[in-house]
PDB file of C-alpha atoms in Angstrom:
ATOM      1  CA  MET A   8     192.415 109.984 -49.415  1.00 34.00           C
ATOM      2  CA  LYS A   9     195.741 108.388 -50.260  1.00 36.00           C
ATOM      3  CA  THR A  10     196.656 107.700 -53.834  1.00 38.00           C
ATOM      4  CA  ARG A  11     197.303 104.101 -54.768  1.00 37.00           C
ATOM      5  CA  PRO A  12     199.681 102.629 -57.349  1.00 38.00           C
ATOM      6  CA  ALA A  13     198.301 101.710 -60.725  1.00 39.00           C
ATOM      7  CA  GLY A  14     199.631  98.170 -60.961  1.00 38.00           C
ATOM      8  CA  ILE A  15     201.717  98.730 -64.066  1.00 37.00           C
ATOM      9  CA  GLY A  16     201.777  95.885 -66.550  1.00 40.00           C
ATOM     10  CA  SER A  17     199.032  93.279 -66.264  1.00 53.00           C
ATOM     11  CA  ALA A  18     196.156  93.003 -68.748  1.00 71.00           C
ATOM     12  CA  ARG A  19     196.084  96.749 -69.463  1.00 93.00           C
ATOM     13  CA  ALA A  20     198.777  96.273 -72.106  1.00 96.00           C
ATOM     14  CA  ASP A  21     196.098  94.696 -74.330  1.00 97.00           C
ATOM     15  CA  TRP A  22     192.910  96.377 -73.166  1.00 98.00           C
ATOM     16  CA  MET A  23     191.758  97.547 -76.603  1.00 98.00           C
ATOM     17  CA  GLY A  24     192.116  94.061 -78.019  1.00 97.00           C
ATOM     18  CA  SER A  25     190.061  92.707 -75.107  1.00 96.00           C
ATOM     19  CA  LEU A  26     187.022  94.957 -75.587  1.00 97.00           C
ATOM     20  CA  SER A  27     183.558  93.618 -76.394  1.00 97.00           C
ATOM     21  CA  PRO A  28     182.668  93.402 -80.118  1.00 97.00           C
ATOM     22  CA  LYS A  29     179.924  95.967 -79.468  1.00 97.00           C
ATOM     23  CA  LEU A  30     182.605  98.471 -78.436  1.00 98.00           C
ATOM     24  CA  THR A  31     185.096  97.653 -81.180  1.00 98.00           C
ATOM     25  CA  ALA A  32     182.353  98.353 -83.749  1.00 98.00           C
ATOM     26  CA  MET A  33     181.668 101.824 -82.289  1.00 97.00           C
ATOM     27  CA  PRO A  34     183.406 104.955 -83.565  1.00 97.00           C
ATOM     28  CA  LEU A  35     186.526 105.451 -81.465  1.00 98.00           C
ATOM     29  CA  LYS A  36     185.372 109.010 -80.728  1.00 97.00           C
ATOM     30  CA  TYR A  37     182.698 107.489 -78.452  1.00 97.00           C
ATOM     31  CA  LEU A  38     185.036 105.297 -76.374  1.00 98.00           C
ATOM     32  CA  ALA A  39     186.804 106.360 -73.177  1.00 98.00           C
ATOM     33  CA  VAL A  40     190.573 106.413 -73.688  1.00 98.00           C
ATOM     34  CA  PRO A  41     193.185 107.258 -71.002  1.00 98.00           C
ATOM     35  CA  GLY A  42     195.950 109.698 -71.932  1.00 98.00           C
ATOM     36  CA  SER A  43     198.868 111.459 -70.293  1.00 98.00           C
ATOM     37  CA  HIS A  44     199.580 115.194 -70.153  1.00 95.00           C
ATOM     38  CA  ASP A  45     203.075 116.285 -71.246  1.00 94.00           C
ATOM     39  CA  SER A  46     203.645 112.596 -71.819  1.00 96.00           C
ATOM     40  CA  PHE A  47     207.427 112.684 -72.301  1.00 94.00           C
ATOM     41  CA  THR A  48     208.510 114.561 -69.152  1.00 89.00           C
ATOM     42  CA  PHE A  49     209.666 111.463 -67.249  1.00 91.00           C
ATOM     43  CA  TRP A  50     213.206 112.656 -68.014  1.00 88.00           C
ATOM     44  CA  VAL A  51     214.589 116.129 -68.697  1.00 84.00           C
ATOM     45  CA  ASP A  52     218.147 117.214 -69.360  1.00 84.00           C
ATOM     46  CA  VAL A  53     219.402 119.589 -66.658  1.00 81.00           C
ATOM     47  CA  LYS A  54     222.665 120.084 -68.560  1.00 79.00           C
ATOM     48  CA  ALA A  55     220.985 121.457 -71.686  1.00 77.00           C
ATOM     49  CA  PRO A  56     219.954 125.117 -72.058  1.00 74.00           C
ATOM     50  CA  VAL A  57     216.475 126.183 -70.946  1.00 74.00           C
ATOM     51  CA  GLY A  58     214.024 125.486 -73.746  1.00 68.00           C
ATOM     52  CA  PRO A  59     212.698 128.058 -76.245  1.00 75.00           C
ATOM     53  CA  ASP A  60     209.185 127.447 -74.877  1.00 63.00           C
ATOM     54  CA  GLN A  61     210.076 129.429 -71.741  1.00 65.00           C
ATOM     55  CA  LYS A  62     209.582 133.147 -71.154  1.00 57.00           C
ATOM     56  CA  ALA A  63     212.583 135.467 -71.160  1.00 54.00           C
ATOM     57  CA  PHE A  64     212.552 135.981 -67.372  1.00 45.00           C
ATOM     58  CA  VAL A  65     212.810 132.207 -66.781  1.00 52.00           C
ATOM     59  CA  LYS A  66     215.798 131.998 -69.124  1.00 49.00           C
ATOM     60  CA  TYR A  67     217.348 134.959 -67.285  1.00 46.00           C
ATOM     61  CA  LEU A  68     216.887 133.304 -63.877  1.00 52.00           C
ATOM     62  CA  ALA A  69     218.369 130.078 -65.215  1.00 51.00           C
ATOM     63  CA  THR A  70     221.403 132.034 -66.434  1.00 55.00           C
ATOM     64  CA  ILE A  71     221.881 133.730 -63.051  1.00 50.00           C
ATOM     65  CA  PHE A  72     221.142 130.816 -60.713  1.00 51.00           C
ATOM     66  CA  ARG A  73     222.119 128.012 -63.081  1.00 57.00           C
ATOM     67  CA  HIS A  74     222.053 124.655 -61.263  1.00 63.00           C
ATOM     68  CA  MET A  75     219.672 125.812 -58.527  1.00 63.00           C
ATOM     69  CA  ALA A  76     217.196 127.205 -61.058  1.00 61.00           C
ATOM     70  CA  LYS A  77     217.352 124.005 -63.112  1.00 63.00           C
ATOM     71  CA  LYS A  78     216.591 121.897 -60.010  1.00 68.00           C
ATOM     72  CA  VAL A  79     213.450 123.955 -59.420  1.00 71.00           C
ATOM     73  CA  MET A  80     212.494 123.727 -63.098  1.00 69.00           C
ATOM     74  CA  VAL A  81     212.791 119.936 -63.010  1.00 73.00           C
ATOM     75  CA  LYS A  82     210.316 119.763 -60.128  1.00 70.00           C
ATOM     76  CA  TRP A  83     207.809 121.903 -62.034  1.00 69.00           C
ATOM     77  CA  SER A  84     208.464 120.623 -65.578  1.00 77.00           C
ATOM     78  CA  MET A  85     208.043 116.914 -64.913  1.00 85.00           C
ATOM     79  CA  THR A  86     204.397 115.825 -65.125  1.00 88.00           C
ATOM     80  CA  GLN A  87     204.972 112.071 -65.537  1.00 94.00           C
ATOM     81  CA  ASN A  88     207.175 109.476 -63.833  1.00 93.00           C
ATOM     82  CA  LEU A  89     206.566 106.591 -66.234  1.00 96.00           C
ATOM     83  CA  THR A  90     208.431 106.041 -69.497  1.00 96.00           C
ATOM     84  CA  PHE A  91     206.479 105.656 -72.745  1.00 96.00           C
ATOM     85  CA  ARG A  92     206.763 101.886 -72.450  1.00 96.00           C
ATOM     86  CA  GLU A  93     205.525 101.883 -68.856  1.00 97.00           C
ATOM     87  CA  GLN A  94     202.637 104.202 -69.753  1.00 97.00           C
ATOM     88  CA  LEU A  95     201.642 101.912 -72.620  1.00 98.00           C
ATOM     89  CA  HIS A  96     201.715  98.856 -70.360  1.00 97.00           C
ATOM     90  CA  ALA A  97     199.597 100.756 -67.824  1.00 97.00           C
ATOM     91  CA  GLY A  98     196.941 101.353 -70.527  1.00 98.00           C
ATOM     92  CA  ILE A  99     197.721 104.911 -71.698  1.00 98.00           C
ATOM     93  CA  ARG A 100     196.861 105.334 -75.392  1.00 98.00           C
ATOM     94  CA  TYR A 101     196.934 109.113 -75.968  1.00 98.00           C
ATOM     95  CA  PHE A 102     200.228 111.038 -75.833  1.00 98.00           C
ATOM     96  CA  ASP A 103     200.478 114.822 -75.552  1.00 98.00           C
ATOM     97  CA  LEU A 104     203.708 115.763 -77.378  1.00 98.00           C
ATOM     98  CA  ARG A 105     205.571 119.094 -77.445  1.00 96.00           C
ATOM     99  CA  VAL A 106     208.710 119.250 -79.552  1.00 97.00           C
ATOM    100  CA  SER A 107     211.605 121.552 -80.375  1.00 96.00           C
ATOM    101  CA  SER A 108     214.931 121.777 -82.112  1.00 96.00           C
ATOM    102  CA  LYS A 109     217.919 122.838 -80.024  1.00 93.00           C
ATOM    103  CA  PRO A 110     218.882 126.341 -81.108  1.00 87.00           C
ATOM    104  CA  ARG A 111     222.479 126.538 -82.294  1.00 85.00           C
ATOM    105  CA  GLU A 112     222.787 122.746 -82.495  1.00 90.00           C
ATOM    106  CA  PRO A 113     223.890 121.627 -85.980  1.00 90.00           C
ATOM    107  CA  GLY A 114     221.582 119.304 -87.875  1.00 90.00           C
ATOM    108  CA  LYS A 115     217.807 118.918 -87.670  1.00 94.00           C
ATOM    109  CA  GLU A 116     217.386 116.759 -84.555  1.00 96.00           C
ATOM    110  CA  ILE A 117     214.072 117.200 -82.700  1.00 97.00           C
ATOM    111  CA  TYR A 118     213.576 116.774 -78.951  1.00 97.00           C
ATOM    112  CA  PHE A 119     210.635 116.594 -76.575  1.00 96.00           C
ATOM    113  CA  ILE A 120     210.378 119.740 -74.470  1.00 93.00           C
ATOM    114  CA  HIS A 121     208.624 121.169 -71.433  1.00 86.00           C
ATOM    115  CA  GLY A 122     210.738 123.952 -69.981  1.00 81.00           C
ATOM    116  CA  LEU A 123     213.768 121.697 -70.279  1.00 85.00           C
ATOM    117  CA  PHE A 124     214.726 119.405 -73.136  1.00 90.00           C
ATOM    118  CA  GLY A 125     213.857 115.724 -72.957  1.00 93.00           C
ATOM    119  CA  HIS A 126     214.775 112.714 -75.069  1.00 95.00           C
ATOM    120  CA  LYS A 127     215.181 112.744 -78.831  1.00 97.00           C
ATOM    121  CA  VAL A 128     211.781 112.312 -80.468  1.00 98.00           C
ATOM    122  CA  ARG A 129     213.080 109.424 -82.576  1.00 98.00           C
ATOM    123  CA  ASP A 130     213.960 107.422 -79.445  1.00 97.00           C
ATOM    124  CA  GLY A 131     210.486 107.925 -77.982  1.00 97.00           C
ATOM    125  CA  LEU A 132     208.762 106.950 -81.224  1.00 98.00           C
ATOM    126  CA  SER A 133     210.920 103.828 -81.482  1.00 98.00           C
ATOM    127  CA  ASP A 134     209.876 102.770 -77.961  1.00 98.00           C
ATOM    128  CA  ILE A 135     206.209 103.210 -78.878  1.00 98.00           C
ATOM    129  CA  ASN A 136     206.687 101.264 -82.117  1.00 98.00           C
ATOM    130  CA  SER A 137     208.381  98.385 -80.261  1.00 98.00           C
ATOM    131  CA  PHE A 138     205.351  98.098 -77.985  1.00 98.00           C
ATOM    132  CA  LEU A 139     202.943  98.161 -80.928  1.00 98.00           C
ATOM    133  CA  ASN A 140     204.888  95.391 -82.669  1.00 98.00           C
ATOM    134  CA  LYS A 141     204.121  93.123 -79.689  1.00 98.00           C
ATOM    135  CA  HIS A 142     200.530  94.296 -79.123  1.00 98.00           C
ATOM    136  CA  ARG A 143     198.956  94.292 -82.575  1.00 98.00           C
ATOM    137  CA  LYS A 144     195.434  95.312 -81.524  1.00 98.00           C
ATOM    138  CA  GLU A 145     196.477  98.365 -79.524  1.00 98.00           C
ATOM    139  CA  VAL A 146     196.101 101.823 -81.095  1.00 98.00           C
ATOM    140  CA  VAL A 147     197.762 105.077 -79.992  1.00 98.00           C
ATOM    141  CA  PHE A 148     196.991 108.749 -80.555  1.00 98.00           C
ATOM    142  CA  LEU A 149     200.122 110.905 -80.987  1.00 98.00           C
ATOM    143  CA  ASP A 150     199.225 114.582 -80.648  1.00 98.00           C
ATOM    144  CA  PHE A 151     202.041 116.925 -81.735  1.00 98.00           C
ATOM    145  CA  ASN A 152     200.449 120.137 -80.495  1.00 96.00           C
ATOM    146  CA  HIS A 153     203.341 122.515 -79.751  1.00 95.00           C
ATOM    147  CA  HIS A 154     206.393 123.128 -81.934  1.00 96.00           C
ATOM    148  CA  TYR A 155     209.280 125.404 -80.930  1.00 94.00           C
ATOM    149  CA  ALA A 156     212.332 126.691 -82.794  1.00 94.00           C
ATOM    150  CA  MET A 157     211.313 124.670 -85.842  1.00 95.00           C
ATOM    151  CA  GLU A 158     211.798 125.810 -89.427  1.00 95.00           C
ATOM    152  CA  GLU A 159     210.289 124.109 -92.458  1.00 96.00           C
ATOM    153  CA  GLU A 160     213.207 121.676 -92.691  1.00 96.00           C
ATOM    154  CA  HIS A 161     212.660 120.603 -89.073  1.00 97.00           C
ATOM    155  CA  HIS A 162     208.987 119.903 -89.750  1.00 97.00           C
ATOM    156  CA  ALA A 163     209.861 117.975 -92.912  1.00 97.00           C
ATOM    157  CA  TYR A 164     212.425 115.957 -90.931  1.00 97.00           C
ATOM    158  CA  LEU A 165     209.892 115.092 -88.190  1.00 98.00           C
ATOM    159  CA  ILE A 166     207.078 114.206 -90.610  1.00 98.00           C
ATOM    160  CA  SER A 167     209.482 111.984 -92.561  1.00 98.00           C
ATOM    161  CA  MET A 168     210.639 110.402 -89.286  1.00 98.00           C
ATOM    162  CA  LEU A 169     207.063 109.516 -88.315  1.00 98.00           C
ATOM    163  CA  GLN A 170     206.550 107.746 -91.640  1.00 98.00           C
ATOM    164  CA  GLU A 171     209.891 105.999 -91.390  1.00 98.00           C
ATOM    165  CA  VAL A 172     209.346 104.708 -87.831  1.00 98.00           C
ATOM    166  CA  PHE A 173     205.697 103.634 -88.089  1.00 98.00           C
ATOM    167  CA  GLY A 174     205.320 102.902 -91.808  1.00 98.00           C
ATOM    168  CA  SER A 175     202.080 101.088 -92.623  1.00 98.00           C
ATOM    169  CA  LYS A 176     200.840 101.415 -89.015  1.00 98.00           C
ATOM    170  CA  LEU A 177     199.922 105.065 -89.716  1.00 98.00           C
ATOM    171  CA  CYS A 178     196.183 105.597 -90.143  1.00 98.00           C
ATOM    172  CA  ARG A 179     195.245 107.709 -93.153  1.00 98.00           C
ATOM    173  CA  ALA A 180     193.206 110.833 -92.396  1.00 97.00           C
ATOM    174  CA  SER A 181     189.548 109.819 -92.786  1.00 96.00           C
ATOM    175  CA  PRO A 182     186.110 110.924 -91.559  1.00 96.00           C
ATOM    176  CA  VAL A 183     186.324 110.499 -87.763  1.00 96.00           C
ATOM    177  CA  GLU A 184     182.999 108.668 -87.604  1.00 95.00           C
ATOM    178  CA  THR A 185     184.432 105.838 -89.749  1.00 97.00           C
ATOM    179  CA  ILE A 186     187.306 105.138 -87.338  1.00 98.00           C
ATOM    180  CA  THR A 187     186.441 102.080 -85.255  1.00 98.00           C
ATOM    181  CA  LEU A 188     188.809  99.551 -83.742  1.00 98.00           C
ATOM    182  CA  ASP A 189     187.404  96.971 -86.152  1.00 98.00           C
ATOM    183  CA  PHE A 190     188.298  99.249 -89.090  1.00 98.00           C
ATOM    184  CA  LEU A 191     191.798  99.909 -87.713  1.00 98.00           C
ATOM    185  CA  TRP A 192     192.452  96.215 -87.116  1.00 98.00           C
ATOM    186  CA  GLU A 193     191.304  95.327 -90.622  1.00 98.00           C
ATOM    187  CA  LYS A 194     193.704  97.888 -92.122  1.00 98.00           C
ATOM    188  CA  LYS A 195     196.449  97.031 -89.592  1.00 98.00           C
ATOM    189  CA  TYR A 196     196.592 100.691 -88.537  1.00 98.00           C
ATOM    190  CA  GLN A 197     197.876 101.335 -84.994  1.00 98.00           C
ATOM    191  CA  VAL A 198     198.918 104.993 -84.956  1.00 98.00           C
ATOM    192  CA  ILE A 199     196.839 108.129 -85.460  1.00 98.00           C
ATOM    193  CA  VAL A 200     199.124 111.190 -85.655  1.00 98.00           C
ATOM    194  CA  PHE A 201     197.795 114.740 -85.203  1.00 98.00           C
ATOM    195  CA  TYR A 202     200.010 117.658 -86.213  1.00 98.00           C
ATOM    196  CA  HIS A 203     199.101 121.200 -85.231  1.00 97.00           C
ATOM    197  CA  HIS A 204     201.118 122.954 -87.927  1.00 97.00           C
ATOM    198  CA  ALA A 205     200.464 123.748 -91.584  1.00 96.00           C
ATOM    199  CA  SER A 206     203.626 121.885 -92.657  1.00 95.00           C
ATOM    200  CA  ALA A 207     201.760 118.573 -92.514  1.00 96.00           C
ATOM    201  CA  GLN A 208     198.952 119.671 -94.836  1.00 94.00           C
ATOM    202  CA  GLY A 209     198.632 117.311 -97.769  1.00 91.00           C
ATOM    203  CA  CYS A 210     200.328 114.390 -96.025  1.00 97.00           C
ATOM    204  CA  PRO A 211     197.661 111.645 -96.128  1.00 97.00           C
ATOM    205  CA  VAL A 212     198.822 109.837 -92.959  1.00 98.00           C
ATOM    206  CA  ILE A 213     199.020 112.960 -90.763  1.00 98.00           C
ATOM    207  CA  TRP A 214     195.768 114.309 -89.283  1.00 98.00           C
ATOM    208  CA  PRO A 215     195.204 118.055 -88.790  1.00 96.00           C
ATOM    209  CA  GLY A 216     195.169 119.287 -85.201  1.00 96.00           C
ATOM    210  CA  ASN A 217     191.570 120.514 -85.427  1.00 95.00           C
ATOM    211  CA  LYS A 218     190.454 116.870 -85.474  1.00 96.00           C
ATOM    212  CA  ILE A 219     191.412 116.533 -81.798  1.00 97.00           C
ATOM    213  CA  PRO A 220     190.503 119.662 -79.786  1.00 95.00           C
ATOM    214  CA  ALA A 221     191.838 119.677 -76.215  1.00 96.00           C
ATOM    215  CA  PRO A 222     190.357 122.675 -74.335  1.00 95.00           C
ATOM    216  CA  TRP A 223     192.652 123.901 -71.536  1.00 94.00           C
ATOM    217  CA  ALA A 224     191.239 125.187 -68.240  1.00 95.00           C
ATOM    218  CA  ASN A 225     194.479 126.934 -67.152  1.00 92.00           C
ATOM    219  CA  THR A 226     193.546 126.980 -63.459  1.00 93.00           C
ATOM    220  CA  THR A 227     194.951 125.836 -60.110  1.00 89.00           C
ATOM    221  CA  LYS A 228     191.458 125.350 -58.615  1.00 93.00           C
ATOM    222  CA  PRO A 229     189.843 121.902 -58.894  1.00 93.00           C
ATOM    223  CA  HIS A 230     186.274 123.275 -58.755  1.00 95.00           C
ATOM    224  CA  LYS A 231     187.044 125.654 -61.648  1.00 96.00           C
ATOM    225  CA  LEU A 232     188.661 122.807 -63.589  1.00 96.00           C
ATOM    226  CA  ILE A 233     185.616 120.564 -63.139  1.00 96.00           C
ATOM    227  CA  LYS A 234     183.219 123.334 -64.186  1.00 96.00           C
ATOM    228  CA  PHE A 235     185.365 123.931 -67.283  1.00 96.00           C
ATOM    229  CA  LEU A 236     185.443 120.222 -68.148  1.00 96.00           C
ATOM    230  CA  GLU A 237     181.661 120.006 -67.855  1.00 95.00           C
ATOM    231  CA  THR A 238     181.128 123.113 -70.005  1.00 94.00           C
ATOM    232  CA  THR A 239     183.501 122.009 -72.762  1.00 94.00           C
ATOM    233  CA  LEU A 240     181.949 118.539 -72.849  1.00 92.00           C
ATOM    234  CA  GLN A 241     178.542 120.133 -73.418  1.00 89.00           C
ATOM    235  CA  GLU A 242     180.062 122.182 -76.239  1.00 85.00           C
ATOM    236  CA  ARG A 243     181.858 119.163 -77.727  1.00 85.00           C
ATOM    237  CA  GLN A 244     181.527 118.955 -81.481  1.00 71.00           C
ATOM    238  CA  GLN A 245     179.089 116.213 -82.369  1.00 71.00           C
ATOM    239  CA  GLN A 246     180.662 115.594 -85.768  1.00 73.00           C
ATOM    240  CA  GLY A 247     184.098 115.353 -87.225  1.00 87.00           C
ATOM    241  CA  SER A 248     186.538 115.208 -84.308  1.00 95.00           C
ATOM    242  CA  PHE A 249     187.828 113.334 -81.306  1.00 97.00           C
ATOM    243  CA  HIS A 250     187.844 115.207 -77.974  1.00 97.00           C
ATOM    244  CA  VAL A 251     190.361 115.532 -75.134  1.00 97.00           C
ATOM    245  CA  SER A 252     189.291 116.386 -71.566  1.00 97.00           C
ATOM    246  CA  GLN A 253     192.434 117.714 -69.858  1.00 97.00           C
ATOM    247  CA  ALA A 254     191.846 116.780 -66.213  1.00 96.00           C
ATOM    248  CA  ILE A 255     194.901 118.745 -65.108  1.00 94.00           C
ATOM    249  CA  LEU A 256     195.701 121.764 -62.965  1.00 90.00           C
ATOM    250  CA  THR A 257     198.161 124.363 -64.252  1.00 85.00           C
ATOM    251  CA  PRO A 258     200.571 126.178 -61.904  1.00 78.00           C
ATOM    252  CA  LYS A 259     200.859 129.940 -62.163  1.00 73.00           C
ATOM    253  CA  VAL A 260     203.974 131.953 -61.281  1.00 66.00           C
ATOM    254  CA  ASN A 261     202.798 132.544 -57.704  1.00 71.00           C
ATOM    255  CA  THR A 262     201.975 128.821 -57.357  1.00 63.00           C
ATOM    256  CA  VAL A 263     205.565 127.957 -58.221  1.00 63.00           C
ATOM    257  CA  ALA A 264     206.840 130.660 -55.861  1.00 59.00           C
ATOM    258  CA  LYS A 265     204.789 129.311 -52.935  1.00 64.00           C
ATOM    259  CA  GLY A 266     205.652 125.679 -53.580  1.00 59.00           C
ATOM    260  CA  LEU A 267     209.166 126.240 -54.888  1.00 57.00           C
ATOM    261  CA  VAL A 268     210.888 123.359 -53.108  1.00 56.00           C
ATOM    262  CA  TRP A 269     207.882 121.026 -53.264  1.00 68.00           C
ATOM    263  CA  GLY A 270     207.315 120.842 -57.009  1.00 71.00           C
ATOM    264  CA  LEU A 271     204.232 120.199 -59.119  1.00 71.00           C
ATOM    265  CA  ARG A 272     203.472 116.703 -57.877  1.00 79.00           C
ATOM    266  CA  ASN A 273     203.743 117.359 -54.129  1.00 76.00           C
ATOM    267  CA  TYR A 274     202.367 120.888 -54.050  1.00 67.00           C
ATOM    268  CA  LEU A 275     199.547 120.856 -56.605  1.00 78.00           C
ATOM    269  CA  VAL A 276     198.747 117.432 -58.031  1.00 83.00           C
ATOM    270  CA  GLU A 277     198.579 114.983 -55.113  1.00 87.00           C
ATOM    271  CA  ARG A 278     196.365 117.095 -52.866  1.00 87.00           C
ATOM    272  CA  ASN A 279     193.820 117.690 -55.659  1.00 88.00           C
ATOM    273  CA  LEU A 280     193.768 114.272 -57.318  1.00 90.00           C
ATOM    274  CA  PRO A 281     190.882 112.904 -55.199  1.00 91.00           C
ATOM    275  CA  ALA A 282     188.511 115.645 -56.433  1.00 93.00           C
ATOM    276  CA  ILE A 283     189.631 115.197 -60.036  1.00 94.00           C
ATOM    277  CA  MET A 284     189.317 111.395 -59.884  1.00 95.00           C
ATOM    278  CA  THR A 285     185.821 111.717 -58.416  1.00 96.00           C
ATOM    279  CA  TRP A 286     184.866 113.658 -61.547  1.00 97.00           C
ATOM    280  CA  VAL A 287     186.503 111.081 -63.837  1.00 97.00           C
ATOM    281  CA  GLU A 288     184.690 108.199 -62.109  1.00 97.00           C
ATOM    282  CA  ALA A 289     181.337 109.938 -62.674  1.00 97.00           C
ATOM    283  CA  GLN A 290     181.756 110.278 -66.452  1.00 97.00           C
ATOM    284  CA  LYS A 291     180.214 108.304 -69.280  1.00 96.00           C
ATOM    285  CA  PRO A 292     181.503 107.885 -72.839  1.00 97.00           C
ATOM    286  CA  GLY A 293     179.243 107.831 -75.905  1.00 94.00           C
ATOM    287  CA  VAL A 294     177.331 110.656 -77.599  1.00 91.00           C
ATOM    288  CA  GLY A 295     177.946 113.901 -75.701  1.00 90.00           C
ATOM    289  CA  GLY A 296     180.218 112.112 -73.249  1.00 95.00           C
ATOM    290  CA  VAL A 297     183.939 111.847 -72.634  1.00 97.00           C
ATOM    291  CA  ASN A 298     186.404 110.491 -75.166  1.00 98.00           C
ATOM    292  CA  ILE A 299     190.089 110.943 -74.258  1.00 98.00           C
ATOM    293  CA  ILE A 300     190.898 112.005 -70.678  1.00 98.00           C
ATOM    294  CA  THR A 301     194.422 113.110 -69.715  1.00 98.00           C
ATOM    295  CA  SER A 302     196.106 113.319 -66.324  1.00 96.00           C
ATOM    296  CA  ASP A 303     199.426 114.220 -64.731  1.00 94.00           C
ATOM    297  CA  PHE A 304     201.379 111.434 -62.982  1.00 93.00           C
ATOM    298  CA  VAL A 305     199.110 108.691 -64.297  1.00 95.00           C
ATOM    299  CA  GLU A 306     200.538 106.106 -61.900  1.00 93.00           C
ATOM    300  CA  LEU A 307     199.484 107.923 -58.703  1.00 92.00           C
ATOM    301  CA  THR A 308     195.937 106.577 -58.897  1.00 92.00           C
ATOM    302  CA  ASP A 309     194.156 103.830 -60.768  1.00 93.00           C
ATOM    303  CA  PHE A 310     193.660 106.428 -63.509  1.00 96.00           C
ATOM    304  CA  ALA A 311     193.986 104.333 -66.662  1.00 97.00           C
ATOM    305  CA  ASN A 312     191.842 101.487 -65.308  1.00 97.00           C
ATOM    306  CA  THR A 313     189.209 103.963 -64.120  1.00 97.00           C
ATOM    307  CA  VAL A 314     188.918 105.520 -67.596  1.00 98.00           C
ATOM    308  CA  ILE A 315     188.931 102.155 -69.386  1.00 98.00           C
ATOM    309  CA  ARG A 316     186.172 100.832 -67.101  1.00 97.00           C
ATOM    310  CA  LEU A 317     183.896 103.695 -68.154  1.00 97.00           C
ATOM    311  CA  ASN A 318     183.404 101.821 -71.429  1.00 97.00           C
ATOM    312  CA  ASN A 319     181.395  99.180 -69.538  1.00 96.00           C
ATOM    313  CA  LEU A 320     178.633 101.786 -69.230  1.00 96.00           C
ATOM    314  CA  LEU A 321     178.138 101.557 -73.002  1.00 96.00           C
ATOM    315  CA  LEU A 322     177.624  97.813 -72.733  1.00 93.00           C
ATOM    316  CA  SER A 323     174.751  98.260 -70.305  1.00 79.00           C
ATOM    317  CA  GLU A 324     172.787 100.247 -72.848  1.00 67.00           C
ATOM    318  CA  ARG A 325     170.050  98.353 -74.657  1.00 47.00           C
ATOM    319  CA  ASP A 326     170.521 100.104 -77.976  1.00 47.00           C
ATOM    320  CA  HIS A 327     173.363 101.249 -80.189  1.00 48.00           C
ATOM    321  CA  SER A 328     172.771 104.942 -79.697  1.00 46.00           C
ATOM    322  CA  GLY A 329     176.502 105.436 -79.090  1.00 43.00           C
ATOM    323  CA  ALA A 330     177.322 104.041 -82.515  1.00 43.00           C
ATOM    324  CA  SER A 331     174.954 106.150 -84.582  1.00 38.00           C
TER     325      SER A 331
END
């Protein structure tokens, strides 16, 4: 099965605003929402030092082999080809964000990171905000789930930055069951930020990380991944949180060694996408069903459209069981 392009742009830029009133009245935790894994890795800086998220032996290899090691790291660090803006236009509404300071760099600047450093966080947030300014009924989840080389002042700087960039678009932390698109539109909220670090405690517009669990299969085998996704869906909390199904495969050291020159996309992702997409297509949102689903290289298949279309299954129901 060959992958097909997603058709970036089109009506998917406004898909939330185009949903049926039955769906916009449902808690958002019951809707199917497409997301991207390691959302910011469309560009990494090969000139910067290896990131503090890497093990010591990787840093050592990068020191010894320098440019060659960085070229390999790029192939295995990049999990997306589309920029934030392109992902948003393609329908992606959940962003998986890992951030770090640059050790020994003066100041408190924060960067996206996955093995190698990416863009400044402020630039990425500004791109997202520009999109939201033009698409007033679209809502994004920003999940800051890994923080590296960050002291209290770095966290304070990032939390302040989020409030500065998004302002009144930030949704106040509330009972998850009360969060519907209708509610968000009424309040003019467009951004729900999750922060997996105690520094954000007490900030009313930052949600704690435990409100958006994202179980990780950590496997290279699609059948093991699918079994894990099924099991964690069955164990999904019925109250009080959103839920992320990470439909991704994770390379191990020997995977990288075997596919060194190929990279993540060519060696691991493309050959297994058909099996993963078959699972996605068979899902249903609602009580006990999927909520947010994330993928690598979201443009390789009709991923976002496939997830969004799952919401039609809720319309075929005769009752409002999904909204209880």
